Coordinates of C-alpha atoms in Angstrom, one line a residue:
M1 CA 0.7 -27.4 53.9
S2 CA 1.0 -23.6 54.2
L3 CA 3.6 -21.3 52.7
W4 CA 6.3 -20.0 55.0
V5 CA 5.1 -16.5 54.6
D6 CA 1.8 -17.5 56.1
R7 CA 3.1 -20.1 58.6
Y8 CA 5.4 -17.6 60.3
R9 CA 3.3 -14.5 60.1
P10 CA 3.2 -12.8 63.5
T11 CA -0.1 -13.3 65.2
S12 CA 0.2 -10.6 67.9
L13 CA 1.8 -7.2 68.3
A14 CA 4.4 -8.6 70.7
K15 CA 5.7 -11.0 68.0
L16 CA 6.4 -8.3 65.4
D17 CA 10.1 -8.0 64.5
Y18 CA 10.6 -4.4 63.4
H19 CA 9.4 -0.9 63.9
D20 CA 9.2 -1.2 67.7
D21 CA 8.0 2.4 68.2
L22 CA 5.0 1.8 65.9
T23 CA 4.3 -1.5 67.6
T24 CA 4.3 0.3 71.0
R25 CA 1.9 3.0 69.8
L26 CA -0.5 0.4 68.4
T27 CA -0.4 -1.6 71.6
H28 CA -1.3 1.5 73.6
L29 CA -4.1 2.2 71.1
S30 CA -5.5 -1.3 71.4
A31 CA -5.5 -1.1 75.2
S32 CA -7.2 2.3 75.3
G33 CA -10.7 0.8 75.3
D34 CA -11.6 2.7 72.1
L35 CA -10.5 2.8 68.5
P36 CA -10.7 5.8 66.1
H37 CA -11.1 5.4 62.4
L38 CA -7.6 4.5 61.0
L39 CA -5.9 5.2 57.8
V40 CA -3.0 2.7 57.5
T41 CA -0.6 3.5 54.7
G42 CA 2.6 1.8 53.5
E43 CA 4.1 -0.1 50.5
S44 CA 3.1 -3.6 49.6
G45 CA 4.9 -6.2 51.8
S46 CA 5.6 -3.7 54.6
G47 CA 3.3 -5.5 57.1
R48 CA 0.2 -3.3 57.0
K49 CA -2.3 -6.1 57.1
T50 CA -0.3 -8.1 59.6
R51 CA -0.3 -5.2 62.0
V52 CA -4.0 -4.5 61.5
M53 CA -4.9 -8.1 62.2
A54 CA -2.6 -8.2 65.3
M55 CA -4.2 -5.1 66.7
L56 CA -7.7 -6.6 66.1
R57 CA -6.6 -9.7 68.0
E58 CA -5.4 -7.5 70.9
I59 CA -8.9 -5.8 71.0
F60 CA -11.3 -8.7 70.3
G61 CA -9.2 -11.8 71.1
P62 CA -8.8 -15.0 69.1
A63 CA -12.4 -14.8 67.8
V64 CA -11.1 -12.6 65.0
D65 CA -9.5 -15.7 63.5
K66 CA -12.8 -17.5 63.3
A67 CA -13.7 -15.9 60.0
K68 CA -15.5 -17.1 57.0
I69 CA -15.5 -16.0 53.4
D70 CA -18.8 -15.2 51.7
V71 CA -19.5 -13.9 48.2
K72 CA -22.2 -11.3 48.5
S73 CA -24.2 -9.9 45.6
F74 CA -25.0 -6.2 45.4
D75 CA -27.7 -4.6 43.2
T76 CA -26.4 -1.4 41.6
G77 CA -29.6 -0.7 39.9
T78 CA -28.3 -1.6 36.4
R79 CA -26.6 -4.9 37.2
K80 CA -25.5 -7.1 40.1
V81 CA -21.9 -7.4 41.2
D82 CA -20.3 -10.0 43.4
L83 CA -17.6 -9.4 46.0
P84 CA -15.9 -11.8 48.4
I85 CA -16.0 -10.6 52.0
V86 CA -14.1 -12.1 55.0
S87 CA -16.1 -11.7 58.2
S88 CA -16.0 -12.7 61.9
N89 CA -18.3 -11.7 64.8
Y90 CA -16.2 -8.6 65.3
H91 CA -14.7 -7.5 62.0
L92 CA -15.2 -7.6 58.2
E93 CA -12.6 -7.3 55.4
M94 CA -13.3 -6.4 51.8
S95 CA -11.8 -4.7 48.7
P96 CA -14.7 -2.7 47.1
S97 CA -12.4 -1.3 44.4
D98 CA -12.5 -4.8 42.8
V99 CA -15.9 -4.0 41.4
G100 CA -14.7 -0.8 39.7
N101 CA -17.0 2.2 39.6
Q102 CA -19.8 0.2 41.3
D103 CA -17.8 0.3 44.6
R104 CA -20.1 3.1 45.9
F105 CA -23.0 0.7 46.2
V106 CA -20.9 -1.9 47.9
V107 CA -19.5 0.6 50.5
Q108 CA -22.9 2.1 51.3
E109 CA -24.8 -1.2 51.6
V110 CA -22.1 -2.9 53.8
I111 CA -21.8 0.0 56.1
K112 CA -25.5 0.3 56.6
E113 CA -25.9 -3.4 57.2
V114 CA -23.1 -3.4 59.8
A115 CA -24.3 -0.2 61.5
Q116 CA -27.8 -1.7 61.9
S117 CA -26.4 -4.7 63.9
Q118 CA -25.2 -3.5 67.3
Q119 CA -22.6 -5.5 69.2
I120 CA -23.7 -7.0 72.5
D121 CA -20.7 -7.6 74.7
A122 CA -19.9 -6.8 78.3
N123 CA -16.5 -5.4 77.3
A124 CA -16.9 -1.8 76.2
A125 CA -14.0 -2.2 73.7
R126 CA -16.2 -4.8 71.9
R127 CA -19.3 -2.7 71.4
F128 CA -18.3 -1.8 67.9
K129 CA -17.5 -3.7 64.7
V130 CA -14.6 -3.0 62.5
I131 CA -14.7 -2.8 58.7
V132 CA -11.3 -3.2 57.1
I133 CA -11.2 -1.8 53.5
H134 CA -8.1 -2.9 51.5
E135 CA -6.8 -0.9 48.6
A136 CA -8.7 2.2 49.8
D137 CA -6.7 4.5 47.6
N138 CA -8.3 2.7 44.5
L139 CA -11.8 3.6 45.6
S140 CA -13.7 5.9 43.3
R141 CA -14.4 9.4 44.5
D142 CA -18.1 8.6 44.8
A143 CA -17.3 5.7 47.1
Q144 CA -15.0 7.9 49.2
A145 CA -17.7 10.6 49.3
G146 CA -20.1 7.9 50.6
L147 CA -17.6 7.0 53.3
R148 CA -17.2 10.6 54.3
R149 CA -21.0 10.9 55.0
T150 CA -21.2 7.7 57.0
M151 CA -18.0 7.7 59.1
E152 CA -19.3 10.1 61.7
K153 CA -23.0 9.0 61.5
Y154 CA -22.3 5.4 62.6
T155 CA -19.4 6.0 65.0
A156 CA -21.3 4.6 67.9
N157 CA -21.1 1.0 66.7
L158 CA -18.7 1.1 63.7
R159 CA -15.0 1.7 63.1
L160 CA -13.3 1.9 59.7
I161 CA -9.7 0.8 59.0
L162 CA -8.6 2.0 55.5
V163 CA -5.5 0.3 54.2
C164 CA -3.7 1.9 51.2
N165 CA -0.4 2.4 49.5
S166 CA -0.5 6.1 49.5
T167 CA -2.8 8.8 51.0
T168 CA -2.5 11.1 48.0
R169 CA -5.6 9.4 46.4
I170 CA -7.6 9.6 49.6
I171 CA -9.8 12.7 49.7
A172 CA -9.0 15.3 52.4
P173 CA -12.3 14.9 54.4
I174 CA -11.6 11.2 54.9
R175 CA -7.9 11.9 55.9
S176 CA -9.1 14.5 58.5
R177 CA -11.5 12.0 60.1
C178 CA -8.8 9.2 60.5
L179 CA -5.8 8.6 62.6
L180 CA -2.9 8.2 60.2
V181 CA -0.7 5.1 60.8
R182 CA 2.3 4.9 58.4
V183 CA 4.0 1.5 58.2
P184 CA 7.4 2.0 56.5
S185 CA 9.0 -0.8 54.6
P186 CA 11.5 -2.9 56.7
S187 CA 15.1 -1.9 56.4
K188 CA 17.6 -4.2 54.6
Q189 CA 19.0 -5.3 58.0
N190 CA 15.6 -6.1 59.3
M191 CA 14.8 -8.2 56.3
I192 CA 18.0 -10.1 56.4
A193 CA 17.5 -11.0 60.1
I194 CA 13.9 -12.2 59.4
L195 CA 15.0 -14.3 56.4
T196 CA 17.8 -15.9 58.4
A197 CA 15.5 -16.6 61.3
T198 CA 12.8 -18.1 59.1
A199 CA 15.3 -20.3 57.3
A200 CA 16.7 -21.5 60.6
K201 CA 13.1 -22.5 61.7
E202 CA 13.0 -24.8 58.6
R203 CA 16.5 -26.1 59.4
H204 CA 18.3 -24.3 56.6
T205 CA 21.5 -22.2 57.0
L206 CA 21.1 -19.1 54.9
S207 CA 24.3 -17.3 53.9
E208 CA 24.4 -13.5 54.1
A209 CA 25.2 -13.3 50.4
V210 CA 22.0 -15.1 49.4
A211 CA 19.9 -13.2 51.9
T212 CA 21.3 -9.9 50.6
N213 CA 20.6 -11.0 47.0
I214 CA 17.0 -11.9 47.9
V215 CA 16.5 -8.5 49.7
N216 CA 17.8 -6.6 46.7
K217 CA 15.5 -8.4 44.3
S218 CA 12.4 -8.1 46.5
D219 CA 12.2 -4.3 46.3
A220 CA 11.7 -4.1 50.1
N221 CA 8.7 -6.3 49.9
L222 CA 9.0 -8.7 52.8
R223 CA 6.2 -11.1 51.6
R224 CA 7.9 -11.4 48.2
A225 CA 11.3 -11.9 49.9
L226 CA 9.9 -14.8 52.0
L227 CA 8.4 -16.5 48.9
M228 CA 11.8 -16.2 47.2
L229 CA 13.5 -17.6 50.3
E230 CA 11.2 -20.7 50.2
V231 CA 12.0 -21.4 46.6
V232 CA 15.8 -21.0 47.2
C233 CA 15.7 -23.3 50.2
T234 CA 13.6 -25.9 48.5
K235 CA 16.2 -26.0 45.7
G236 CA 18.9 -26.5 48.4
Q237 CA 20.7 -23.3 47.4
A238 CA 20.4 -21.4 50.7
N239 CA 24.1 -21.4 51.2
D240 CA 25.1 -21.0 47.5
P241 CA 26.3 -17.4 46.7
A242 CA 25.6 -18.2 43.0
A243 CA 22.0 -19.2 43.6
E244 CA 19.6 -17.8 41.1
I245 CA 16.8 -15.8 42.8
P246 CA 13.6 -16.3 40.8
L247 CA 11.3 -13.4 40.1
P248 CA 7.5 -13.9 40.3
D249 CA 6.1 -15.4 37.1
W250 CA 4.0 -12.2 36.4
Q251 CA 7.0 -10.0 36.8
E252 CA 9.0 -12.1 34.3
Y253 CA 6.1 -12.0 32.0
I254 CA 6.1 -8.1 32.1
H255 CA 9.8 -8.0 31.5
N256 CA 9.4 -10.2 28.5
L257 CA 6.5 -8.0 27.3
A258 CA 8.8 -4.9 27.6
D259 CA 11.5 -6.7 25.5
F260 CA 8.8 -7.6 23.0
I261 CA 7.8 -4.0 22.7
L262 CA 11.3 -2.8 22.3
A263 CA 12.1 -5.4 19.6
D264 CA 9.6 -4.0 17.1
Q265 CA 7.2 -1.0 16.8
S266 CA 4.4 -2.0 14.5
P267 CA 0.6 -2.2 14.6
Q268 CA 0.9 -5.9 14.6
R269 CA 3.2 -5.8 17.6
L270 CA 0.8 -3.4 19.4
E271 CA -2.1 -5.8 18.8
A272 CA -0.1 -8.7 20.2
A273 CA 0.9 -6.6 23.3
R274 CA -2.8 -5.9 23.9
K275 CA -3.5 -9.7 24.2
R276 CA -0.7 -10.0 26.8
F277 CA -2.1 -7.1 28.8
Y278 CA -5.5 -8.9 28.8
E279 CA -3.7 -12.0 30.1
L280 CA -2.1 -10.1 33.0
L281 CA -5.3 -8.4 34.0
A282 CA -7.1 -11.8 33.8
H283 CA -4.7 -13.1 36.4
A284 CA -5.6 -10.2 38.8
I285 CA -2.4 -8.2 38.3
P286 CA -3.5 -4.5 39.0
A287 CA -3.1 -2.2 36.0
S288 CA -1.0 0.3 38.0
V289 CA 1.4 -2.5 38.9
I290 CA 1.7 -3.6 35.3
L291 CA 2.4 -0.1 34.2
Q292 CA 5.0 0.4 36.9
F293 CA 7.0 -2.7 36.2
L294 CA 6.6 -2.2 32.4
A295 CA 7.9 1.4 32.6
M296 CA 10.8 0.4 34.8
R297 CA 11.9 -2.3 32.4
L298 CA 11.5 -0.1 29.4
M299 CA 13.6 2.6 31.0
A300 CA 16.3 0.1 31.8
K301 CA 16.4 -1.1 28.2
A302 CA 15.6 2.0 26.1
P303 CA 18.1 4.5 24.9
E304 CA 19.1 7.0 27.5
P305 CA 17.6 10.1 25.7
L306 CA 14.1 8.4 25.9
Q307 CA 14.2 7.4 29.6
Q308 CA 12.9 10.7 30.9
D309 CA 10.1 10.7 28.3
I310 CA 9.1 7.2 29.2
I311 CA 8.8 8.0 32.9
F312 CA 6.8 11.2 32.1
E313 CA 4.3 9.2 30.0
A314 CA 4.1 6.4 32.6
A315 CA 3.1 9.1 35.2
E316 CA 0.5 10.5 32.9
F317 CA -1.1 7.2 32.0
D318 CA -1.0 6.0 35.7
H319 CA -3.2 9.1 36.4
R320 CA -5.5 8.1 33.5
I321 CA -5.8 4.5 34.9
Q322 CA -6.9 5.9 38.2
S323 CA -9.4 8.3 36.7
G324 CA -10.8 6.0 33.9
T325 CA -12.7 2.8 33.9
K326 CA -11.1 0.6 31.2
A327 CA -7.4 0.0 32.2
I328 CA -6.7 -1.9 29.0
F329 CA -7.2 1.3 26.9
H330 CA -4.6 3.2 28.9
L331 CA -2.1 0.4 29.0
E332 CA -2.4 0.0 25.2
A333 CA -2.2 3.8 24.7
F334 CA 1.0 3.9 26.8
T335 CA 2.5 1.2 24.7
A336 CA 1.6 3.1 21.5
K337 CA 3.1 6.2 22.9
V338 CA 6.4 4.4 23.8
M339 CA 6.5 2.9 20.3
S340 CA 6.0 6.3 18.8
L341 CA 8.9 7.7 20.9
I342 CA 11.2 4.9 19.9
N343 CA 10.3 5.3 16.2
G344 CA 10.9 9.0 16.4
Y345 CA 14.3 8.5 18.1
H346 CA 15.4 6.0 15.4
A347 CA 14.2 8.4 12.6
S348 CA 16.3 11.2 14.1
M349 CA 19.5 9.1 14.2

């Protein structure tokens, strides 16, 4: 039994519910008979992957859905790394950034392997294979440099679709070789309409007050909003204005961690916070996401004079996380810096 967010995911461009102008452009692009390299950018939950997969179905047909998941091993010279890859006869999806600084070897090996296998199809639009790279903005600069060299070399039988949150971390040579497709987050009205329609399909009547509350707590993330909706409807509170909208477990855990840091600033508390960071990272919560939600919670709870300093330090350590290799070091250093700021503030009172 699938979750609502997966059960009611649009499977074609015609079924998309918002950003009609963007849908029209993607439809024309799919029907053009060719496809440039694409750089698809937008916030999490905005519908980037849904639009990419809908466009691939327009080009290649339902064969795109006949995909399998393989775990491939890559030899980096010093050690072997494993990466799950989703593939069909016409496309391939992967997140090379999951292997850290070894992503360069993954990118080069996969692209060479795909480029050496030419598509045989009477339809000209199917004479190339598509590689979808998720979290492209987390790729190391070496991996991006490798992409730059191969994007034009293998254009005859290969297209790249890079999916990212922001283009600021994508090097300029790659941006110049791609068609930029920006997928904005849905508006509040769009999200309320989608939530109401989804609840109706499951025979629930969703009140506008509950829908608005869900939208406000989802941070414009439609996937998160649909997960919250399913929980509320399962509890029978779809029409209850006082319904409690649950946050994801990991977000609650980060909020508790922020309160834990604010309650005491000591070496023992810092060591305990480190263990909690390890637990979040072990559950595949990205370090940048941990830092973002931790900083927002700290800002909301910390004294007003410290709020600007906290956001400044968060920006600095976010940059360090992207540039470094050990995220736990930077998360712990950010926590130590915040503790130092709080101690300094109390000492000056």
